[in-house]
PDB file of C-alpha atoms in Angstrom:
ATOM      1  CA  MET A   1      -0.157   0.531   0.270  1.00 61.00           C
ATOM      2  CA  ASN A   2       1.331   3.766  -0.928  1.00 73.00           C
ATOM      3  CA  ASP A   3       0.306   6.463   1.979  1.00 83.00           C
ATOM      4  CA  SER A   4      -3.084   8.014  -0.017  1.00 88.00           C
ATOM      5  CA  GLU A   5      -3.873   3.764   0.187  1.00 92.00           C
ATOM      6  CA  ASP A   6      -2.742   4.349   4.088  1.00 95.00           C
ATOM      7  CA  LYS A   7      -4.952   7.679   5.183  1.00 95.00           C
ATOM      8  CA  LEU A   8      -8.104   5.856   3.107  1.00 96.00           C
ATOM      9  CA  LEU A   9      -7.764   3.040   5.870  1.00 97.00           C
ATOM     10  CA  GLU A  10      -7.080   5.720   8.713  1.00 97.00           C
ATOM     11  CA  ALA A  11     -10.641   8.425   7.058  1.00 97.00           C
ATOM     12  CA  LYS A  12     -12.154   4.416   7.232  1.00 97.00           C
ATOM     13  CA  LEU A  13     -10.939   3.584  10.747  1.00 97.00           C
ATOM     14  CA  GLY A  14     -11.948   7.186  12.158  1.00 97.00           C
ATOM     15  CA  ASP A  15     -15.560   6.588  10.747  1.00 98.00           C
ATOM     16  CA  MET A  16     -16.051   3.447  12.646  1.00 98.00           C
ATOM     17  CA  ALA A  17     -14.845   5.484  15.502  1.00 97.00           C
ATOM     18  CA  ASP A  18     -17.491   8.220  14.973  1.00 97.00           C
ATOM     19  CA  ARG A  19     -20.499   5.690  13.904  1.00 97.00           C
ATOM     20  CA  CYS A  20     -18.711   3.829  17.639  1.00 97.00           C
ATOM     21  CA  GLU A  21     -19.696   6.454  19.870  1.00 96.00           C
ATOM     22  CA  ARG A  22     -22.798   7.497  17.764  1.00 97.00           C
ATOM     23  CA  TYR A  23     -24.584   4.053  18.696  1.00 96.00           C
ATOM     24  CA  GLY A  24     -22.182   3.359  22.093  1.00 97.00           C
ATOM     25  CA  CYS A  25     -22.521  -0.233  20.533  1.00 96.00           C
ATOM     26  CA  PRO A  26     -19.109  -2.562  18.491  1.00 98.00           C
ATOM     27  CA  VAL A  27     -18.184  -1.737  14.906  1.00 98.00           C
ATOM     28  CA  TYR A  28     -16.260  -4.076  12.850  1.00 98.00           C
ATOM     29  CA  SER A  29     -14.238  -3.238   9.582  1.00 98.00           C
ATOM     30  CA  SER A  30     -13.898  -5.815   7.008  1.00 98.00           C
ATOM     31  CA  PHE A  31     -10.761  -8.446   6.886  1.00 98.00           C
ATOM     32  CA  LEU A  32      -7.334  -5.993   6.741  1.00 98.00           C
ATOM     33  CA  ASP A  33      -3.796  -7.591   5.402  1.00 97.00           C
ATOM     34  CA  GLU A  34      -0.484  -7.638   7.978  1.00 96.00           C
ATOM     35  CA  HIS A  35      -0.215  -3.789   6.655  1.00 96.00           C
ATOM     36  CA  GLU A  36      -3.038  -2.410   7.105  1.00 97.00           C
ATOM     37  CA  CYS A  37      -3.585  -4.595  10.513  1.00 98.00           C
ATOM     38  CA  VAL A  38      -0.392  -2.180  11.534  1.00 97.00           C
ATOM     39  CA  VAL A  39      -1.121   0.664  10.393  1.00 97.00           C
ATOM     40  CA  ALA A  40      -4.488  -0.079  12.180  1.00 98.00           C
ATOM     41  CA  GLU A  41      -2.937  -0.711  15.448  1.00 97.00           C
ATOM     42  CA  LYS A  42      -0.769   1.930  15.235  1.00 97.00           C
ATOM     43  CA  TRP A  43      -3.843   4.787  14.453  1.00 97.00           C
ATOM     44  CA  CYS A  44      -5.766   2.571  17.845  1.00 97.00           C
ATOM     45  CA  GLY A  45      -3.436   3.796  20.042  1.00 96.00           C
ATOM     46  CA  GLY A  46      -4.043   7.226  19.027  1.00 96.00           C
ATOM     47  CA  LEU A  47      -7.709   6.834  19.647  1.00 95.00           C
ATOM     48  CA  SER A  48      -8.771   8.207  23.332  1.00 94.00           C
ATOM     49  CA  SER A  49      -9.483   6.612  26.941  1.00 95.00           C
ATOM     50  CA  ASP A  50     -13.025   5.928  25.255  1.00 95.00           C
ATOM     51  CA  PHE A  51     -12.421   3.427  23.356  1.00 97.00           C
ATOM     52  CA  GLY A  52     -11.107  -0.373  23.238  1.00 97.00           C
ATOM     53  CA  TRP A  53     -10.524  -1.969  20.328  1.00 98.00           C
ATOM     54  CA  THR A  54      -9.266  -6.008  19.323  1.00 98.00           C
ATOM     55  CA  PHE A  55      -8.588  -7.750  15.811  1.00 98.00           C
ATOM     56  CA  SER A  56      -9.746 -11.154  15.160  1.00 98.00           C
ATOM     57  CA  GLY A  57      -8.769 -13.515  12.437  1.00 98.00           C
ATOM     58  CA  GLY A  58     -10.786 -16.424  13.095  1.00 96.00           C
ATOM     59  CA  PHE A  59      -8.130 -18.550  14.839  1.00 95.00           C
ATOM     60  CA  ALA A  60      -4.828 -17.565  16.581  1.00 91.00           C
ATOM     61  CA  ASP A  61      -1.943 -15.594  14.334  1.00 91.00           C
ATOM     62  CA  ALA A  62      -4.044 -15.360  11.555  1.00 96.00           C
ATOM     63  CA  ARG A  63      -2.709 -13.116   9.264  1.00 96.00           C
ATOM     64  CA  ARG A  64      -5.410 -11.005   8.045  1.00 98.00           C
ATOM     65  CA  LYS A  65      -7.986 -10.098  10.997  1.00 98.00           C
ATOM     66  CA  MET A  66     -11.037  -7.819  11.257  1.00 98.00           C
ATOM     67  CA  LEU A  67     -10.618  -5.132  13.607  1.00 98.00           C
ATOM     68  CA  ALA A  68     -13.108  -4.609  16.503  1.00 98.00           C
ATOM     69  CA  VAL A  69     -13.415  -0.650  17.911  1.00 98.00           C
ATOM     70  CA  TYR A  70     -16.101  -0.591  21.097  1.00 98.00           C
ATOM     71  CA  PRO A  71     -17.108   1.518  24.294  1.00 97.00           C
ATOM     72  CA  ILE A  72     -14.376   1.328  26.955  1.00 96.00           C
ATOM     73  CA  TYR A  73     -18.185   0.346  29.399  1.00 95.00           C
ATOM     74  CA  CYS A  74     -18.808  -2.163  26.801  1.00 94.00           C
ATOM     75  CA  SER A  75     -17.654  -5.774  27.187  1.00 94.00           C
ATOM     76  CA  VAL A  76     -14.728  -6.636  24.575  1.00 96.00           C
ATOM     77  CA  PRO A  77     -16.173  -8.607  21.943  1.00 97.00           C
ATOM     78  CA  ALA A  78     -16.181 -11.775  21.976  1.00 96.00           C
ATOM     79  CA  GLU A  79     -14.879 -13.909  18.570  1.00 94.00           C
ATOM     80  CA  GLU A  80     -17.854 -14.932  18.177  1.00 95.00           C
ATOM     81  CA  ASP A  81     -18.742 -11.590  18.291  1.00 97.00           C
ATOM     82  CA  PHE A  82     -17.330 -11.138  15.376  1.00 98.00           C
ATOM     83  CA  PRO A  83     -18.869 -10.899  12.009  1.00 98.00           C
ATOM     84  CA  MET A  84     -17.471 -13.448  10.193  1.00 98.00           C
ATOM     85  CA  LYS A  85     -17.957 -17.212   9.689  1.00 97.00           C
ATOM     86  CA  CYS A  86     -16.152 -20.771   9.102  1.00 98.00           C
ATOM     87  CA  LEU A  87     -16.846 -22.181   5.548  1.00 98.00           C
ATOM     88  CA  THR A  88     -15.040 -25.967   4.753  1.00 98.00           C
ATOM     89  CA  PHE A  89     -15.575 -26.955   1.796  1.00 98.00           C
ATOM     90  CA  THR A  90     -14.928 -31.194   1.234  1.00 98.00           C
ATOM     91  CA  TYR A  91     -13.836 -32.618  -1.298  1.00 98.00           C
ATOM     92  CA  ARG A  92     -11.554 -35.990  -2.497  1.00 96.00           C
ATOM     93  CA  LYS A  93      -8.606 -36.291  -1.337  1.00 95.00           C
ATOM     94  CA  GLU A  94      -6.928 -36.473  -4.587  1.00 95.00           C
ATOM     95  CA  ASP A  95      -8.463 -33.181  -6.346  1.00 95.00           C
ATOM     96  CA  ARG A  96      -5.369 -31.450  -4.967  1.00 92.00           C
ATOM     97  CA  LEU A  97      -6.685 -27.580  -4.431  1.00 96.00           C
ATOM     98  CA  THR A  98      -4.008 -24.615  -3.721  1.00 95.00           C
ATOM     99  CA  HIS A  99      -5.013 -21.438  -2.379  1.00 95.00           C
ATOM    100  CA  ARG A 100      -4.880 -19.587  -5.033  1.00 95.00           C
ATOM    101  CA  ASP A 101      -7.694 -21.782  -6.490  1.00 97.00           C
ATOM    102  CA  PHE A 102      -9.809 -20.972  -3.845  1.00 98.00           C
ATOM    103  CA  LEU A 103      -9.572 -17.106  -4.008  1.00 97.00           C
ATOM    104  CA  GLY A 104     -10.051 -16.617  -7.551  1.00 96.00           C
ATOM    105  CA  SER A 105     -13.245 -18.635  -7.441  1.00 96.00           C
ATOM    106  CA  PHE A 106     -14.513 -16.324  -4.892  1.00 97.00           C
ATOM    107  CA  MET A 107     -12.933 -13.360  -6.706  1.00 95.00           C
ATOM    108  CA  GLY A 108     -15.067 -14.994  -9.677  1.00 94.00           C
ATOM    109  CA  GLN A 109     -17.479 -14.362  -8.000  1.00 93.00           C
ATOM    110  CA  ARG A 110     -17.115 -10.789  -8.111  1.00 94.00           C
ATOM    111  CA  LEU A 111     -16.375 -11.014  -3.598  1.00 97.00           C
ATOM    112  CA  LYS A 112     -14.070  -8.051  -3.103  1.00 97.00           C
ATOM    113  CA  ARG A 113     -10.523  -9.727  -1.229  1.00 97.00           C
ATOM    114  CA  GLU A 114     -11.337  -7.973   1.740  1.00 98.00           C
ATOM    115  CA  VAL A 115     -14.404  -9.976   2.913  1.00 98.00           C
ATOM    116  CA  ILE A 116     -12.463 -12.511   2.516  1.00 98.00           C
ATOM    117  CA  GLY A 117     -10.003 -13.631   5.547  1.00 98.00           C
ATOM    118  CA  ASP A 118      -6.945 -16.969   5.546  1.00 98.00           C
ATOM    119  CA  ILE A 119      -7.928 -20.051   3.552  1.00 98.00           C
ATOM    120  CA  ILE A 120      -6.032 -22.954   4.903  1.00 97.00           C
ATOM    121  CA  VAL A 121      -6.504 -25.814   1.916  1.00 96.00           C
ATOM    122  CA  SER A 122      -5.226 -29.513   3.424  1.00 95.00           C
ATOM    123  CA  ASP A 123      -6.366 -32.589   1.982  1.00 94.00           C
ATOM    124  CA  GLY A 124      -9.757 -32.703   1.060  1.00 97.00           C
ATOM    125  CA  GLU A 125     -10.573 -29.903   2.937  1.00 98.00           C
ATOM    126  CA  THR A 126      -9.845 -26.246   3.215  1.00 98.00           C
ATOM    127  CA  GLN A 127     -11.783 -23.634   5.430  1.00 98.00           C
ATOM    128  CA  THR A 128     -11.703 -20.346   5.207  1.00 98.00           C
ATOM    129  CA  PHE A 129     -12.958 -17.384   7.263  1.00 98.00           C
ATOM    130  CA  VAL A 130     -15.893 -14.844   5.260  1.00 98.00           C
ATOM    131  CA  THR A 131     -17.493 -12.043   6.342  1.00 98.00           C
ATOM    132  CA  GLU A 132     -21.261 -13.660   6.666  1.00 97.00           C
ATOM    133  CA  VAL A 133     -22.860 -11.945   3.856  1.00 96.00           C
ATOM    134  CA  ALA A 134     -19.230 -12.700   1.730  1.00 97.00           C
ATOM    135  CA  ALA A 135     -20.373 -16.171   3.856  1.00 98.00           C
ATOM    136  CA  LYS A 136     -24.328 -17.228   2.276  1.00 97.00           C
ATOM    137  CA  ALA A 137     -23.119 -15.886  -1.721  1.00 96.00           C
ATOM    138  CA  ILE A 138     -20.553 -18.823  -1.701  1.00 97.00           C
ATOM    139  CA  MET A 139     -22.762 -21.074   0.138  1.00 97.00           C
ATOM    140  CA  ASP A 140     -25.742 -19.691  -2.460  1.00 96.00           C
ATOM    141  CA  SER A 141     -23.874 -20.379  -5.632  1.00 95.00           C
ATOM    142  CA  VAL A 142     -20.362 -21.839  -5.263  1.00 96.00           C
ATOM    143  CA  THR A 143     -20.328 -26.363  -6.408  1.00 96.00           C
ATOM    144  CA  LYS A 144     -17.154 -26.370  -7.774  1.00 96.00           C
ATOM    145  CA  ILE A 145     -13.614 -24.966  -7.269  1.00 97.00           C
ATOM    146  CA  GLY A 146     -11.962 -24.527 -10.993  1.00 93.00           C
ATOM    147  CA  ARG A 147     -13.044 -28.558 -11.939  1.00 94.00           C
ATOM    148  CA  VAL A 148     -14.133 -29.915  -8.901  1.00 97.00           C
ATOM    149  CA  GLY A 149     -16.672 -30.370  -7.108  1.00 97.00           C
ATOM    150  CA  VAL A 150     -16.586 -29.977  -3.738  1.00 98.00           C
ATOM    151  CA  LYS A 151     -19.422 -29.289  -0.651  1.00 98.00           C
ATOM    152  CA  ILE A 152     -19.361 -26.957   2.091  1.00 98.00           C
ATOM    153  CA  THR A 153     -20.906 -26.252   5.676  1.00 98.00           C
ATOM    154  CA  ASP A 154     -20.455 -23.072   7.398  1.00 97.00           C
ATOM    155  CA  ASP A 155     -21.443 -25.603  10.643  1.00 96.00           C
ATOM    156  CA  VAL A 156     -17.940 -26.270  11.183  1.00 96.00           C
ATOM    157  CA  ASP A 157     -15.413 -25.167  14.024  1.00 96.00           C
ATOM    158  CA  PHE A 158     -12.375 -24.519  12.397  1.00 96.00           C
ATOM    159  CA  ARG A 159     -10.053 -27.861  13.268  1.00 95.00           C
ATOM    160  CA  LEU A 160      -7.357 -27.821  10.365  1.00 95.00           C
ATOM    161  CA  ASP A 161      -3.449 -26.936  11.290  1.00 92.00           C
ATOM    162  CA  ALA A 162      -3.075 -22.802  10.765  1.00 90.00           C
ATOM    163  CA  GLU A 163       1.200 -23.305  11.676  1.00 87.00           C
ATOM    164  CA  GLN A 164       3.607 -21.777   9.532  1.00 87.00           C
ATOM    165  CA  LYS A 165       5.902 -24.500   7.545  1.00 91.00           C
ATOM    166  CA  TYR A 166       9.565 -22.819   7.667  1.00 94.00           C
ATOM    167  CA  LYS A 167      12.945 -23.597   5.322  1.00 96.00           C
ATOM    168  CA  GLU A 168      15.379 -23.097   7.155  1.00 97.00           C
ATOM    169  CA  ILE A 169      18.898 -20.829   5.322  1.00 97.00           C
ATOM    170  CA  SER A 170      21.328 -19.282   6.361  1.00 97.00           C
ATOM    171  CA  GLY A 171      24.374 -18.021   4.975  1.00 97.00           C
ATOM    172  CA  THR A 172      27.003 -15.253   6.167  1.00 97.00           C
ATOM    173  CA  VAL A 173      26.677 -11.363   4.742  1.00 97.00           C
ATOM    174  CA  ALA A 174      28.173  -8.725   4.251  1.00 97.00           C
ATOM    175  CA  SER A 175      26.216  -6.612   7.087  1.00 97.00           C
ATOM    176  CA  LEU A 176      23.108  -6.138   7.831  1.00 97.00           C
ATOM    177  CA  ARG A 177      22.034  -3.861   5.207  1.00 97.00           C
ATOM    178  CA  LEU A 178      19.113  -4.852   3.232  1.00 98.00           C
ATOM    179  CA  ASP A 179      20.259  -5.317  -0.011  1.00 98.00           C
ATOM    180  CA  CYS A 180      22.870  -7.936   1.361  1.00 98.00           C
ATOM    181  CA  ILE A 181      20.380  -9.991   3.119  1.00 98.00           C
ATOM    182  CA  VAL A 182      17.884  -9.801  -0.261  1.00 98.00           C
ATOM    183  CA  SER A 183      21.101 -10.565  -2.174  1.00 98.00           C
ATOM    184  CA  LEU A 184      21.576 -13.873   0.013  1.00 98.00           C
ATOM    185  CA  ALA A 185      18.090 -14.975   0.867  1.00 97.00           C
ATOM    186  CA  ALA A 186      16.676 -14.620  -3.131  1.00 97.00           C
ATOM    187  CA  ASN A 187      20.207 -15.823  -4.238  1.00 96.00           C
ATOM    188  CA  LEU A 188      20.818 -12.688  -5.995  1.00 96.00           C
ATOM    189  CA  SER A 189      24.241 -10.470  -7.053  1.00 97.00           C
ATOM    190  CA  ARG A 190      23.592  -7.860  -4.788  1.00 96.00           C
ATOM    191  CA  GLU A 191      23.416  -5.537  -7.551  1.00 97.00           C
ATOM    192  CA  LYS A 192      20.393  -7.291  -8.340  1.00 97.00           C
ATOM    193  CA  ALA A 193      18.992  -7.240  -4.905  1.00 97.00           C
ATOM    194  CA  ALA A 194      19.055  -3.368  -4.767  1.00 97.00           C
ATOM    195  CA  ALA A 195      17.335  -2.838  -8.194  1.00 97.00           C
ATOM    196  CA  LEU A 196      14.390  -5.471  -6.846  1.00 97.00           C
ATOM    197  CA  ILE A 197      14.291  -2.983  -3.602  1.00 97.00           C
ATOM    198  CA  ARG A 198      14.126  -0.106  -5.502  1.00 97.00           C
ATOM    199  CA  SER A 199      11.955  -0.651  -7.864  1.00 97.00           C
ATOM    200  CA  ASP A 200       9.640  -1.100  -4.587  1.00 95.00           C
ATOM    201  CA  ARG A 201       9.309  -5.253  -4.320  1.00 97.00           C
ATOM    202  CA  VAL A 202      10.769  -5.079  -0.511  1.00 97.00           C
ATOM    203  CA  GLU A 203       8.704  -5.048   2.053  1.00 97.00           C
ATOM    204  CA  ILE A 204      10.615  -4.836   5.775  1.00 97.00           C
ATOM    205  CA  ASN A 205       7.029  -6.064   7.899  1.00 96.00           C
ATOM    206  CA  HIS A 206       4.620  -5.441   5.325  1.00 95.00           C
ATOM    207  CA  PHE A 207       5.682  -1.516   4.511  1.00 95.00           C
ATOM    208  CA  THR A 208       7.892  -0.617   1.540  1.00 95.00           C
ATOM    209  CA  ALA A 209      11.279  -0.648   1.889  1.00 96.00           C
ATOM    210  CA  ALA A 210      13.017   3.092   2.385  1.00 91.00           C
ATOM    211  CA  SER A 211      16.227   2.183   1.201  1.00 96.00           C
ATOM    212  CA  VAL A 212      18.928  -0.447   0.625  1.00 97.00           C
ATOM    213  CA  SER A 213      20.792   0.043   3.361  1.00 96.00           C
ATOM    214  CA  GLN A 214      18.973   0.129   5.664  1.00 96.00           C
ATOM    215  CA  GLU A 215      19.287  -2.650   8.770  1.00 96.00           C
ATOM    216  CA  LEU A 216      17.644  -5.357   9.402  1.00 97.00           C
ATOM    217  CA  LYS A 217      17.266  -6.859  12.436  1.00 97.00           C
ATOM    218  CA  GLU A 218      16.917 -10.104  14.714  1.00 97.00           C
ATOM    219  CA  GLY A 219      13.058 -11.319  13.678  1.00 97.00           C
ATOM    220  CA  ASP A 220      11.962  -8.974  10.246  1.00 97.00           C
ATOM    221  CA  ILE A 221      10.056 -10.168   9.218  1.00 97.00           C
ATOM    222  CA  LEU A 222      11.260  -9.548   4.501  1.00 97.00           C
ATOM    223  CA  SER A 223       8.496  -9.655   1.621  1.00 97.00           C
ATOM    224  CA  ILE A 224      10.117  -9.590  -1.983  1.00 98.00           C
ATOM    225  CA  ARG A 225       7.832 -10.377  -4.711  1.00 96.00           C
ATOM    226  CA  GLY A 226       8.953 -13.173  -6.801  1.00 94.00           C
ATOM    227  CA  SER A 227      11.173 -15.093  -4.279  1.00 96.00           C
ATOM    228  CA  GLY A 228       7.930 -14.633  -1.325  1.00 96.00           C
ATOM    229  CA  ARG A 229       8.331 -14.034   2.560  1.00 97.00           C
ATOM    230  CA  TYR A 230      11.111 -14.995   5.566  1.00 98.00           C
ATOM    231  CA  ILE A 231      12.008 -13.998   8.972  1.00 98.00           C
ATOM    232  CA  LEU A 232      15.711 -12.748  10.326  1.00 98.00           C
ATOM    233  CA  SER A 233      15.841 -15.297  13.028  1.00 97.00           C
ATOM    234  CA  GLY A 234      19.021 -15.437  13.691  1.00 97.00           C
ATOM    235  CA  ILE A 235      22.172 -13.719  13.763  1.00 96.00           C
ATOM    236  CA  ASP A 236      24.961 -15.497  15.447  1.00 93.00           C
ATOM    237  CA  GLY A 237      27.986 -14.000  15.109  1.00 90.00           C
ATOM    238  CA  LEU A 238      31.273 -13.153  12.902  1.00 94.00           C
ATOM    239  CA  THR A 239      33.483 -15.635  10.603  1.00 94.00           C
ATOM    240  CA  LYS A 240      36.929 -15.169  10.921  1.00 93.00           C
ATOM    241  CA  LYS A 241      37.102 -13.123   7.003  1.00 93.00           C
ATOM    242  CA  GLY A 242      35.082 -10.750   8.948  1.00 94.00           C
ATOM    243  CA  ARG A 243      31.789 -11.598   7.626  1.00 97.00           C
ATOM    244  CA  ILE A 244      28.566 -12.036   9.780  1.00 97.00           C
ATOM    245  CA  HIS A 245      26.618 -15.744   9.896  1.00 97.00           C
ATOM    246  CA  ILE A 246      22.847 -15.228  10.164  1.00 98.00           C
ATOM    247  CA  ASN A 247      19.746 -17.786   9.688  1.00 98.00           C
ATOM    248  CA  LEU A 248      17.165 -17.182   7.031  1.00 98.00           C
ATOM    249  CA  ARG A 249      13.383 -18.850   7.750  1.00 97.00           C
ATOM    250  CA  LYS A 250      11.464 -18.928   4.432  1.00 97.00           C
ATOM    251  CA  TYR A 251       7.616 -19.032   4.744  1.00 94.00           C
ATOM    252  CA  ILE A 252       6.676 -22.140   2.573  1.00 88.00           C
TER     253      ILE A 252
END
């Protein structure tokens, strides 16, 4: 997202707070992506003490979440209070469906991305969280994902393993500069890594990287368009030649 999109999001958050104050009840956003969640959390930190706020994506560690803003005299909205449904799709295990297959089918129903939360795919079963309105539209009109026939229900609790899996990458870099670490992560020359950064194709902690020379720290999340997402999981000291040994985890 760019600055204008962030400002538009902040305007929507301001409208949520206004409605919350006017009606004296919790107000909920659509699903926010990780960048939007960071922007929203920062914005909510500036709210007056008359308001509380909380996020939910339907399960622990969800990437896409709804925001609830509520009057402080109300109880904190529970997960079941959020206007979302868990849809469960079942199909033959030999029919290998992907996250892209499901998202493409939902988009084919002219649903906006903001009404769809995380999509967790497993063998023969997929679960996704969507807004209540989107749930009805999907259940009324979707019978296939791609060419695969599916059965859909909204009365099964979330039960799939959503634990993130990683591939371990280790190596040495001349410094903790962004271009050095992108070079190692994406297996590119430092010059090509710098070109990616300058073309706004690299994010740090869900924000577009500002400079090739920006230094990373342990725990930072790195997104490289066309290559993947990584966590700088360890900085393990210097080699005899003065290079820095680091560990990266690549999301798979």
